[in-house]
PDB file of C-alpha atoms and ligand atoms in Angstrom:
ATOM      1  CA  MET A   1       5.044  -4.717  22.272  1.00  0.00           C
ATOM      2  CA  SER A   2       4.325   0.070  22.348  1.00  0.00           C
ATOM      3  CA  VAL A   3       5.597   2.218  19.263  1.00  0.00           C
ATOM      4  CA  PRO A   4       6.463   5.282  20.651  1.00  0.00           C
ATOM      5  CA  ASP A   5       4.399   8.081  18.595  1.00  0.00           C
ATOM      6  CA  GLU A   6       6.398   9.756  16.845  1.00  0.00           C
ATOM      7  CA  ASP A   7       6.860   6.445  14.593  1.00  0.00           C
ATOM      8  CA  VAL A   8       2.841   7.504  13.435  1.00  0.00           C
ATOM      9  CA  THR A   9       3.217   8.867  10.058  1.00  0.00           C
ATOM     10  CA  LEU A  10      -0.314   8.085   8.901  1.00  0.00           C
ATOM     11  CA  ARG A  11      -2.872   8.606  10.796  1.00  0.00           C
ATOM     12  CA  GLY A  12      -7.301   7.995  10.504  1.00  0.00           C
ATOM     13  CA  ILE A  13      -9.433   9.464  12.941  1.00  0.00           C
ATOM     14  CA  SER A  14     -12.990   8.461  13.242  1.00  0.00           C
ATOM     15  CA  LEU A  15     -13.556   8.228   9.789  1.00  0.00           C
ATOM     16  CA  ILE A  16     -17.175   7.447   9.056  1.00  0.00           C
ATOM     17  CA  ARG A  17     -18.394   6.695   5.040  1.00  0.00           C
ATOM     18  CA  ALA A  18     -22.095   5.934   4.328  1.00  0.00           C
ATOM     19  CA  PHE A  19     -23.241   4.453   1.013  1.00  0.00           C
ATOM     20  CA  THR A  20     -26.099   4.600  -0.194  1.00  0.00           C
ATOM     21  CA  ASP A  21     -28.535   0.738  -1.102  1.00  0.00           C
ATOM     22  CA  GLY A  22     -31.510   2.149  -2.473  1.00  0.00           C
ATOM     23  CA  ALA A  23     -33.409   4.512  -0.176  1.00  0.00           C
ATOM     24  CA  LYS A  24     -31.257   3.384   2.484  1.00  0.00           C
ATOM     25  CA  SER A  25     -28.285   4.639   3.967  1.00  0.00           C
ATOM     26  CA  ARG A  26     -25.740   2.280   5.055  1.00  0.00           C
ATOM     27  CA  ASN A  27     -21.894   3.447   7.209  1.00  0.00           C
ATOM     28  CA  VAL A  28     -19.622   1.158   5.102  1.00  0.00           C
ATOM     29  CA  ILE A  29     -16.490   2.637   7.394  1.00  0.00           C
ATOM     30  CA  ASP A  30     -17.810   3.218  10.609  1.00  0.00           C
ATOM     31  CA  ASP A  31     -16.344   5.806  13.590  1.00  0.00           C
ATOM     32  CA  VAL A  32     -12.673   3.223  12.463  1.00  0.00           C
ATOM     33  CA  SER A  33      -9.705   5.166  13.653  1.00  0.00           C
ATOM     34  CA  ILE A  34      -6.052   3.140  12.737  1.00  0.00           C
ATOM     35  CA  ASP A  35      -2.386   4.486  13.141  1.00  0.00           C
ATOM     36  CA  LEU A  36       0.070   3.099  10.779  1.00  0.00           C
ATOM     37  CA  HIS A  37       3.898   3.649  11.723  1.00  0.00           C
ATOM     38  CA  ARG A  38       6.813   3.853   9.276  1.00  0.00           C
ATOM     39  CA  GLY A  39       8.902   1.196   8.915  1.00  0.00           C
ATOM     40  CA  GLN A  40       6.008  -1.353   9.833  1.00  0.00           C
ATOM     41  CA  VAL A  41       3.417  -3.451   7.573  1.00  0.00           C
ATOM     42  CA  ALA A  42       0.229  -3.359   8.545  1.00  0.00           C
ATOM     43  CA  LEU A  43      -1.986  -6.090   7.632  1.00  0.00           C
ATOM     44  CA  LEU A  44      -5.807  -5.120   7.892  1.00  0.00           C
ATOM     45  CA  MET A  45      -8.613  -8.569   7.065  1.00  0.00           C
ATOM     46  CA  GLY A  46     -12.254  -9.006   7.574  1.00  0.00           C
ATOM     47  CA  PRO A  47     -14.386 -10.648   5.704  1.00  0.00           C
ATOM     48  CA  SER A  48     -15.873  -9.603   2.237  1.00  0.00           C
ATOM     49  CA  GLY A  49     -17.888  -6.826   1.689  1.00  0.00           C
ATOM     50  CA  SER A  50     -16.817  -5.456   5.520  1.00  0.00           C
ATOM     51  CA  GLY A  51     -15.054  -2.555   4.074  1.00  0.00           C
ATOM     52  CA  LYS A  52     -10.990  -2.648   3.627  1.00  0.00           C
ATOM     53  CA  SER A  53     -11.293  -1.455   0.519  1.00  0.00           C
ATOM     54  CA  THR A  54     -13.465   1.854   1.251  1.00  0.00           C
ATOM     55  CA  LEU A  55     -10.627   2.828   3.760  1.00  0.00           C
ATOM     56  CA  LEU A  56      -8.108   1.475   2.040  1.00  0.00           C
ATOM     57  CA  ALA A  57      -9.358   4.365  -0.634  1.00  0.00           C
ATOM     58  CA  ILE A  58      -9.799   7.163   2.192  1.00  0.00           C
ATOM     59  CA  MET A  59      -6.428   6.770   3.944  1.00  0.00           C
ATOM     60  CA  SER A  60      -4.754   6.748   0.581  1.00  0.00           C
ATOM     61  CA  GLY A  61      -6.704   9.783  -0.326  1.00  0.00           C
ATOM     62  CA  LEU A  62      -8.973   8.559  -2.927  1.00  0.00           C
ATOM     63  CA  LEU A  63     -12.303   8.585  -1.291  1.00  0.00           C
ATOM     64  CA  LYS A  64     -14.125  11.509   0.917  1.00  0.00           C
ATOM     65  CA  PRO A  65     -14.946   9.960   4.107  1.00  0.00           C
ATOM     66  CA  ASP A  66     -18.243  12.225   5.594  1.00  0.00           C
ATOM     67  CA  ALA A  67     -16.681  12.289   8.312  1.00  0.00           C
ATOM     68  CA  GLY A  68     -13.449  12.058  10.403  1.00  0.00           C
ATOM     69  CA  GLN A  69     -10.055  12.912   9.066  1.00  0.00           C
ATOM     70  CA  VAL A  70      -6.966  11.419   7.800  1.00  0.00           C
ATOM     71  CA  MET A  71      -3.649  13.203   9.342  1.00  0.00           C
ATOM     72  CA  ALA A  72      -0.552  11.859   7.735  1.00  0.00           C
ATOM     73  CA  ARG A  73       2.942  13.029   8.300  1.00  0.00           C
ATOM     74  CA  GLU A  74       5.155  14.276   5.852  1.00  0.00           C
ATOM     75  CA  ASN A  75       9.204  15.597   6.967  1.00  0.00           C
ATOM     76  CA  GLY A  76       7.977  15.797   9.751  1.00  0.00           C
ATOM     77  CA  ARG A  77       4.759  18.273   9.514  1.00  0.00           C
ATOM     78  CA  TRP A  78       0.944  16.907   9.837  1.00  0.00           C
ATOM     79  CA  LEU A  79      -1.377  17.175   6.686  1.00  0.00           C
ATOM     80  CA  ASP A  80      -4.457  16.588   6.368  1.00  0.00           C
ATOM     81  CA  ILE A  81      -5.191  14.896   3.565  1.00  0.00           C
ATOM     82  CA  TRP A  82      -8.957  15.872   2.918  1.00  0.00           C
ATOM     83  CA  LYS A  83      -8.712  19.402   4.016  1.00  0.00           C
ATOM     84  CA  MET A  84      -5.861  20.317   0.701  1.00  0.00           C
ATOM     85  CA  SER A  85      -7.231  21.278  -2.281  1.00  0.00           C
ATOM     86  CA  PRO A  86      -7.505  18.806  -5.039  1.00  0.00           C
ATOM     87  CA  ARG A  87      -4.749  19.409  -6.930  1.00  0.00           C
ATOM     88  CA  GLU A  88      -2.532  19.261  -3.916  1.00  0.00           C
ATOM     89  CA  ARG A  89      -3.669  15.641  -3.429  1.00  0.00           C
ATOM     90  CA  GLU A  90      -2.285  14.253  -6.544  1.00  0.00           C
ATOM     91  CA  GLN A  91       0.686  16.196  -5.901  1.00  0.00           C
ATOM     92  CA  PHE A  92       0.664  14.124  -2.233  1.00  0.00           C
ATOM     93  CA  ARG A  93      -0.064  11.119  -3.747  1.00  0.00           C
ATOM     94  CA  LEU A  94       2.852  10.951  -6.267  1.00  0.00           C
ATOM     95  CA  ARG A  95       5.423  12.557  -4.302  1.00  0.00           C
ATOM     96  CA  ASN A  96       4.612   9.771  -1.301  1.00  0.00           C
ATOM     97  CA  CYS A  97       2.537   6.930  -2.329  1.00  0.00           C
ATOM     98  CA  GLY A  98       2.593   3.551  -3.928  1.00  0.00           C
ATOM     99  CA  PHE A  99      -0.216   1.859  -5.088  1.00  0.00           C
ATOM    100  CA  ILE A 100      -0.574  -2.138  -5.950  1.00  0.00           C
ATOM    101  CA  PHE A 101      -4.966  -2.961  -6.719  1.00  0.00           C
ATOM    102  CA  GLN A 102      -6.178  -6.092  -7.733  1.00  0.00           C
ATOM    103  CA  GLY A 103      -6.701  -5.852 -11.123  1.00  0.00           C
ATOM    104  CA  TYR A 104      -3.208  -4.856 -12.265  1.00  0.00           C
ATOM    105  CA  ASN A 105      -3.370  -1.780 -14.455  1.00  0.00           C
ATOM    106  CA  LEU A 106      -0.080  -2.016 -16.704  1.00  0.00           C
ATOM    107  CA  PHE A 107       0.376  -0.593 -19.785  1.00  0.00           C
ATOM    108  CA  PRO A 108      -0.137  -2.727 -22.169  1.00  0.00           C
ATOM    109  CA  ALA A 109       2.396  -0.967 -24.928  1.00  0.00           C
ATOM    110  CA  LEU A 110       5.380  -0.789 -22.368  1.00  0.00           C
ATOM    111  CA  THR A 111       7.572  -3.835 -21.286  1.00  0.00           C
ATOM    112  CA  ALA A 112       8.218  -5.100 -17.432  1.00  0.00           C
ATOM    113  CA  ARG A 113      11.555  -2.866 -17.335  1.00  0.00           C
ATOM    114  CA  GLN A 114       9.490   0.243 -18.909  1.00  0.00           C
ATOM    115  CA  GLN A 115       6.523  -0.004 -16.466  1.00  0.00           C
ATOM    116  CA  LEU A 116       8.262   0.454 -13.535  1.00  0.00           C
ATOM    117  CA  GLU A 117      11.512   3.784 -15.369  1.00  0.00           C
ATOM    118  CA  ILE A 118       9.235   5.790 -16.120  1.00  0.00           C
ATOM    119  CA  ILE A 119       7.423   6.048 -12.601  1.00  0.00           C
ATOM    120  CA  LEU A 120      11.334   7.294 -11.810  1.00  0.00           C
ATOM    121  CA  ARG A 121      11.488   9.074 -14.798  1.00  0.00           C
ATOM    122  CA  TRP A 122       8.218  11.205 -15.464  1.00  0.00           C
ATOM    123  CA  GLY A 123       7.411  11.096 -11.490  1.00  0.00           C
ATOM    124  CA  ASP A 124      10.822  11.962  -9.858  1.00  0.00           C
ATOM    125  CA  GLY A 125      13.179  13.004 -13.058  1.00  0.00           C
ATOM    126  CA  VAL A 126      15.888  10.221 -12.457  1.00  0.00           C
ATOM    127  CA  PRO A 127      18.032  10.397 -15.446  1.00  0.00           C
ATOM    128  CA  GLY A 128      16.880   7.468 -18.133  1.00  0.00           C
ATOM    129  CA  LYS A 129      20.369   5.437 -17.593  1.00  0.00           C
ATOM    130  CA  GLU A 130      19.770   5.463 -13.472  1.00  0.00           C
ATOM    131  CA  ALA A 131      16.600   5.020 -13.869  1.00  0.00           C
ATOM    132  CA  ARG A 132      17.182   1.351 -15.736  1.00  0.00           C
ATOM    133  CA  LYS A 133      19.332  -0.130 -13.628  1.00  0.00           C
ATOM    134  CA  ARG A 134      17.586   0.954 -10.377  1.00  0.00           C
ATOM    135  CA  ALA A 135      13.512  -0.943 -12.984  1.00  0.00           C
ATOM    136  CA  ASP A 136      16.196  -4.079 -13.415  1.00  0.00           C
ATOM    137  CA  GLU A 137      16.897  -4.470  -9.422  1.00  0.00           C
ATOM    138  CA  MET A 138      14.048  -3.786  -8.431  1.00  0.00           C
ATOM    139  CA  LEU A 139      12.715  -6.856 -11.358  1.00  0.00           C
ATOM    140  CA  GLY A 140      15.228  -8.989 -10.025  1.00  0.00           C
ATOM    141  CA  LEU A 141      13.947  -8.711  -6.131  1.00  0.00           C
ATOM    142  CA  LEU A 142      11.000  -9.363  -7.559  1.00  0.00           C
ATOM    143  CA  GLY A 143      12.341 -12.518  -8.955  1.00  0.00           C
ATOM    144  CA  LEU A 144      11.376 -11.365 -12.929  1.00  0.00           C
ATOM    145  CA  ALA A 145      14.993 -11.202 -14.294  1.00  0.00           C
ATOM    146  CA  GLY A 146      15.098 -11.688 -17.849  1.00  0.00           C
ATOM    147  CA  LYS A 147      11.141 -10.053 -18.378  1.00  0.00           C
ATOM    148  CA  GLU A 148      12.924  -7.210 -18.368  1.00  0.00           C
ATOM    149  CA  HIS A 149      11.404  -7.247 -22.411  1.00  0.00           C
ATOM    150  CA  LYS A 150       7.981  -9.013 -21.839  1.00  0.00           C
ATOM    151  CA  LYS A 151       5.023  -6.881 -21.751  1.00  0.00           C
ATOM    152  CA  PRO A 152       2.324  -7.941 -20.039  1.00  0.00           C
ATOM    153  CA  ALA A 153       0.279 -10.400 -22.610  1.00  0.00           C
ATOM    154  CA  GLN A 154       3.415 -12.285 -22.588  1.00  0.00           C
ATOM    155  CA  LEU A 155       3.532 -12.303 -18.555  1.00  0.00           C
ATOM    156  CA  SER A 156       1.424 -14.713 -16.520  1.00  0.00           C
ATOM    157  CA  GLY A 157      -0.850 -13.342 -13.739  1.00  0.00           C
ATOM    158  CA  GLY A 158       1.541 -13.952 -11.421  1.00  0.00           C
ATOM    159  CA  GLU A 159       4.173 -11.990 -13.465  1.00  0.00           C
ATOM    160  CA  LYS A 160       1.996  -9.347 -13.541  1.00  0.00           C
ATOM    161  CA  GLN A 161       1.328  -8.455 -10.156  1.00  0.00           C
ATOM    162  CA  ARG A 162       4.777  -8.735  -9.351  1.00  0.00           C
ATOM    163  CA  VAL A 163       5.274  -5.810 -11.935  1.00  0.00           C
ATOM    164  CA  ALA A 164       2.655  -4.075 -10.804  1.00  0.00           C
ATOM    165  CA  ILE A 165       4.214  -4.416  -7.138  1.00  0.00           C
ATOM    166  CA  GLY A 166       7.583  -3.399  -8.185  1.00  0.00           C
ATOM    167  CA  ARG A 167       5.932  -0.452  -9.962  1.00  0.00           C
ATOM    168  CA  ALA A 168       4.472   0.882  -6.907  1.00  0.00           C
ATOM    169  CA  LEU A 169       7.789  -0.241  -4.701  1.00  0.00           C
ATOM    170  CA  ILE A 170      10.198   1.596  -7.483  1.00  0.00           C
ATOM    171  CA  LYS A 171       9.749   4.913  -5.710  1.00  0.00           C
ATOM    172  CA  ARG A 172      10.211   4.394  -2.178  1.00  0.00           C
ATOM    173  CA  PRO A 173       7.069   5.874  -1.602  1.00  0.00           C
ATOM    174  CA  ARG A 174       6.784   6.400   2.340  1.00  0.00           C
ATOM    175  CA  PHE A 175       3.271   5.037   1.955  1.00  0.00           C
ATOM    176  CA  CYS A 176       2.215   2.046   0.798  1.00  0.00           C
ATOM    177  CA  PHE A 177      -1.424   1.005  -0.026  1.00  0.00           C
ATOM    178  CA  ALA A 178      -1.589  -2.521  -1.077  1.00  0.00           C
ATOM    179  CA  ASP A 179      -5.254  -4.506  -2.028  1.00  0.00           C
ATOM    180  CA  GLU A 180      -4.512  -7.805  -1.849  1.00  0.00           C
ATOM    181  CA  PRO A 181      -1.408  -7.855  -2.778  1.00  0.00           C
ATOM    182  CA  THR A 182      -1.161 -11.603  -3.661  1.00  0.00           C
ATOM    183  CA  SER A 183      -4.398 -13.063  -4.288  1.00  0.00           C
ATOM    184  CA  ALA A 184      -3.425 -13.635  -7.808  1.00  0.00           C
ATOM    185  CA  LEU A 185      -0.317 -15.829  -7.013  1.00  0.00           C
ATOM    186  CA  ASP A 186       1.085 -19.150  -5.323  1.00  0.00           C
ATOM    187  CA  TRP A 187       1.277 -19.407  -1.407  1.00  0.00           C
ATOM    188  CA  SER A 188       5.570 -19.227  -2.343  1.00  0.00           C
ATOM    189  CA  SER A 189       5.313 -16.558  -4.897  1.00  0.00           C
ATOM    190  CA  GLY A 190       3.059 -14.893  -2.123  1.00  0.00           C
ATOM    191  CA  GLN A 191       5.496 -15.053   0.396  1.00  0.00           C
ATOM    192  CA  VAL A 192       8.136 -13.793  -2.108  1.00  0.00           C
ATOM    193  CA  VAL A 193       6.001 -10.647  -2.006  1.00  0.00           C
ATOM    194  CA  ILE A 194       4.992  -9.930   1.344  1.00  0.00           C
ATOM    195  CA  ASP A 195       8.685 -10.364   2.113  1.00  0.00           C
ATOM    196  CA  LEU A 196       9.586  -7.814  -0.073  1.00  0.00           C
ATOM    197  CA  LEU A 197       7.340  -5.055   1.333  1.00  0.00           C
ATOM    198  CA  GLN A 198       8.664  -6.434   4.630  1.00  0.00           C
ATOM    199  CA  LYS A 199      12.399  -5.260   3.278  1.00  0.00           C
ATOM    200  CA  ALA A 200      11.020  -1.706   1.388  1.00  0.00           C
ATOM    201  CA  SER A 201       8.936  -0.683   5.143  1.00  0.00           C
ATOM    202  CA  HIS A 202      12.499  -1.204   6.621  1.00  0.00           C
ATOM    203  CA  GLU A 203      14.752  -0.355   4.178  1.00  0.00           C
ATOM    204  CA  TYR A 204      12.816   3.094   3.557  1.00  0.00           C
ATOM    205  CA  ASP A 205      11.130   3.320   6.395  1.00  0.00           C
ATOM    206  CA  SER A 206       8.524   3.629   4.278  1.00  0.00           C
ATOM    207  CA  THR A 207       4.749   2.435   5.583  1.00  0.00           C
ATOM    208  CA  ILE A 208       3.006   0.344   4.000  1.00  0.00           C
ATOM    209  CA  ILE A 209      -0.990  -1.049   4.138  1.00  0.00           C
ATOM    210  CA  VAL A 210      -2.101  -4.455   3.107  1.00  0.00           C
ATOM    211  CA  VAL A 211      -5.608  -5.716   2.870  1.00  0.00           C
ATOM    212  CA  SER A 212      -5.869  -9.330   2.891  1.00  0.00           C
ATOM    213  CA  HIS A 213      -8.294 -12.654   3.079  1.00  0.00           C
ATOM    214  CA  ASP A 214      -4.656 -14.671   3.956  1.00  0.00           C
ATOM    215  CA  HIS A 215      -4.567 -15.692   7.686  1.00  0.00           C
ATOM    216  CA  ARG A 216      -0.568 -17.383   6.645  1.00  0.00           C
ATOM    217  CA  LEU A 217       0.177 -13.423   5.743  1.00  0.00           C
ATOM    218  CA  LEU A 218      -0.904 -12.456   9.828  1.00  0.00           C
ATOM    219  CA  GLU A 219       2.748 -13.613  10.867  1.00  0.00           C
ATOM    220  CA  HIS A 220       4.818 -11.852   8.247  1.00  0.00           C
ATOM    221  CA  VAL A 221       3.689  -8.714   9.287  1.00  0.00           C
ATOM    222  CA  ASP A 222       3.936  -6.370  12.056  1.00  0.00           C
ATOM    223  CA  VAL A 223       0.923  -6.088  13.227  1.00  0.00           C
ATOM    224  CA  SER A 224      -2.624  -6.517  12.246  1.00  0.00           C
ATOM    225  CA  TYR A 225      -6.788  -5.273  12.361  1.00  0.00           C
ATOM    226  CA  GLN A 226      -9.782  -6.613  12.296  1.00  0.00           C
ATOM    227  CA  LEU A 227     -12.454  -4.595   9.934  1.00  0.00           C
ATOM    228  CA  GLU A 228     -16.568  -6.795  10.463  1.00  0.00           C
ATOM    229  CA  ASP A 229     -19.708  -4.184   9.112  1.00  0.00           C
ATOM    230  CA  GLY A 230     -17.894  -1.315   8.810  1.00  0.00           C
ATOM    231  CA  ARG A 231     -15.828  -1.652  12.524  1.00  0.00           C
ATOM    232  CA  MET A 232     -12.177  -1.725  14.002  1.00  0.00           C
ATOM    233  CA  MET A 233     -13.035  -4.865  16.250  1.00  0.00           C
ATOM    234  CA  GLU A 234     -10.514  -4.962  18.812  1.00  0.00           C
ATOM    235  CA  ASN A 235      -6.876  -2.792  18.899  1.00  0.00           C
ATOM    236  CA  ALA A 236      -3.597  -3.086  16.866  1.00  0.00           C
ATOM    237  CA  ILE A 237      -2.290  -6.866  17.345  1.00  0.00           C
ATOM    238  CA  PRO A 238       1.204  -6.968  17.160  1.00  0.00           C
ATOM    239  CA  CYS A 239       2.035 -10.040  14.927  1.00  0.00           C
ATOM    240  CA  PRO A 240       4.666 -12.899  16.182  1.00  0.00           C
ATOM    241  CA  THR A 241       6.890 -11.476  13.628  1.00  0.00           C
ATOM    242  CA  ASP A 242       9.954 -13.634  12.806  1.00  0.00           C
ATOM    243  CA  THR A 243      11.207 -11.141   9.596  1.00  0.00           C
ATOM    244  CA  TRP A 244      13.796  -9.032   9.490  1.00  0.00           C
ATOM    245  CA  ARG A 245      13.502  -6.872  12.166  1.00  0.00           C
ATOM    246  CA  GLY A 246      13.449  -9.639  14.725  1.00  0.00           C
ATOM    247  CA  HIS A 247      16.712 -11.250  13.941  1.00  0.00           C
ATOM    248  CA  GLN A 248      19.074  -8.116  13.410  1.00  0.00           C
TER     249      GLN A 248
HETATM  250  N1  ATP B 301     -19.085   2.517  -4.482  1.00  0.00           N
HETATM  251  C1  ATP B 301     -20.707   2.093  -3.980  1.00  0.00           C
HETATM  252  N2  ATP B 301     -21.272   2.335  -4.108  1.00  0.00           N
HETATM  253  C2  ATP B 301     -22.736   1.620  -2.900  1.00  0.00           C
HETATM  254  N3  ATP B 301     -22.069   0.266  -2.091  1.00  0.00           N
HETATM  255  C3  ATP B 301     -20.029   0.325  -2.511  1.00  0.00           C
HETATM  256  C4  ATP B 301     -20.212   1.410  -3.256  1.00  0.00           C
HETATM  257  N4  ATP B 301     -18.487   1.001  -2.588  1.00  0.00           N
HETATM  258  C5  ATP B 301     -18.432   0.091  -2.009  1.00  0.00           C
HETATM  259  N5  ATP B 301     -19.746   0.043  -1.553  1.00  0.00           N
HETATM  260  C6  ATP B 301     -20.165  -0.875  -0.915  1.00  0.00           C
HETATM  261  O1  ATP B 301     -19.284  -1.016   0.707  1.00  0.00           O
HETATM  262  C7  ATP B 301     -19.224  -2.466   1.265  1.00  0.00           C
HETATM  263  C8  ATP B 301     -18.207  -2.403   1.698  1.00  0.00           C
HETATM  264  O2  ATP B 301     -16.710  -2.973   0.723  1.00  0.00           O
HETATM  265  P1  ATP B 301     -15.665  -2.287   0.307  1.00  0.00           P
HETATM  266  O3  ATP B 301     -15.386  -2.696  -1.817  1.00  0.00           O
HETATM  267  O4  ATP B 301     -14.961  -1.713   0.814  1.00  0.00           O
HETATM  268  O5  ATP B 301     -15.786  -4.674   0.879  1.00  0.00           O
HETATM  269  P2  ATP B 301     -14.375  -5.198   0.871  1.00  0.00           P
HETATM  270  O6  ATP B 301     -13.749  -5.577   2.286  1.00  0.00           O
HETATM  271  O7  ATP B 301     -13.178  -4.824   0.437  1.00  0.00           O
HETATM  272  O8  ATP B 301     -14.258  -6.271   0.141  1.00  0.00           O
HETATM  273  P3  ATP B 301     -14.035  -7.568  -0.325  1.00  0.00           P
HETATM  274  O9  ATP B 301     -13.068  -8.691   0.335  1.00  0.00           O
HETATM  275  O10 ATP B 301     -14.527  -8.567  -1.194  1.00  0.00           O
HETATM  276  O11 ATP B 301     -12.925  -6.562  -1.242  1.00  0.00           O
HETATM  277  C9  ATP B 301     -20.014  -3.685   0.815  1.00  0.00           C
HETATM  278  O12 ATP B 301     -21.425  -4.206   0.823  1.00  0.00           O
HETATM  279  C10 ATP B 301     -20.234  -3.011  -0.569  1.00  0.00           C
HETATM  280  O13 ATP B 301     -21.296  -2.963  -1.650  1.00  0.00           O
HETATM  281 MG1   MG B 302     -11.914  -5.366  -1.521  1.00  0.00          MG
END
């Protein structure tokens, strides 16, 4: 299954990142290149310490590589995100990127609905009524109808994780970076999340990259990558997908 090149929206090219451990410097990301496609969910797997979170941070403009480039396509133009000024990069992230971190990073004082609403109101200037409608729709999709008024302390770990996922997807980001988004969830809630990421990638044409240890996710994504000791093990493996795409 070869995907036409014009569907590539995010490219990592010959990326290197070293960390110093005592006196020694070690390449935690060691000459990694990766192409990500619009409308696809890519799974990044690998043992603990293999560099998955580091690669995600580099690709999303949060951690500068020592060498190599990250190119992102925005409105048909290729931008080198590590050549932008910090301010430009932050603006780029605000316009285009959604993040799901392992810790949920929810605001303690806000209700589930407000966590999503503020992203639309502050970020995109969406009027209050519409922001509320879209927040409630997203919470419904995530199986959180009825929990709109709950604050993080009143939600379970899995529910908080789903609010965090809703917050990342609500603005229909062009790129979405998810680090272990299903780790706090049981298998069936995890499947709901992956299915939602799939749906988001197809409906919003988003490029989604998910880091996970869970091999069961393989059949729910479009393509997978394996990192070991900072190196990409083999070429991208298209996954046997039973999702939307397959049934269309
Ligand atoms: N800021 C840092 N300073 C020094 N070493 C670091 C730093 N961040 C990460 N490392 C090292 O880089 C390696 C890769 O870390 P990374 O967090 O990317 O791994 P990972 O694949 O995400 O692991 P896990 O599955 O446990 O989350 C590890 O050996 C880690 O100790
Ligand atoms: Mg990690």
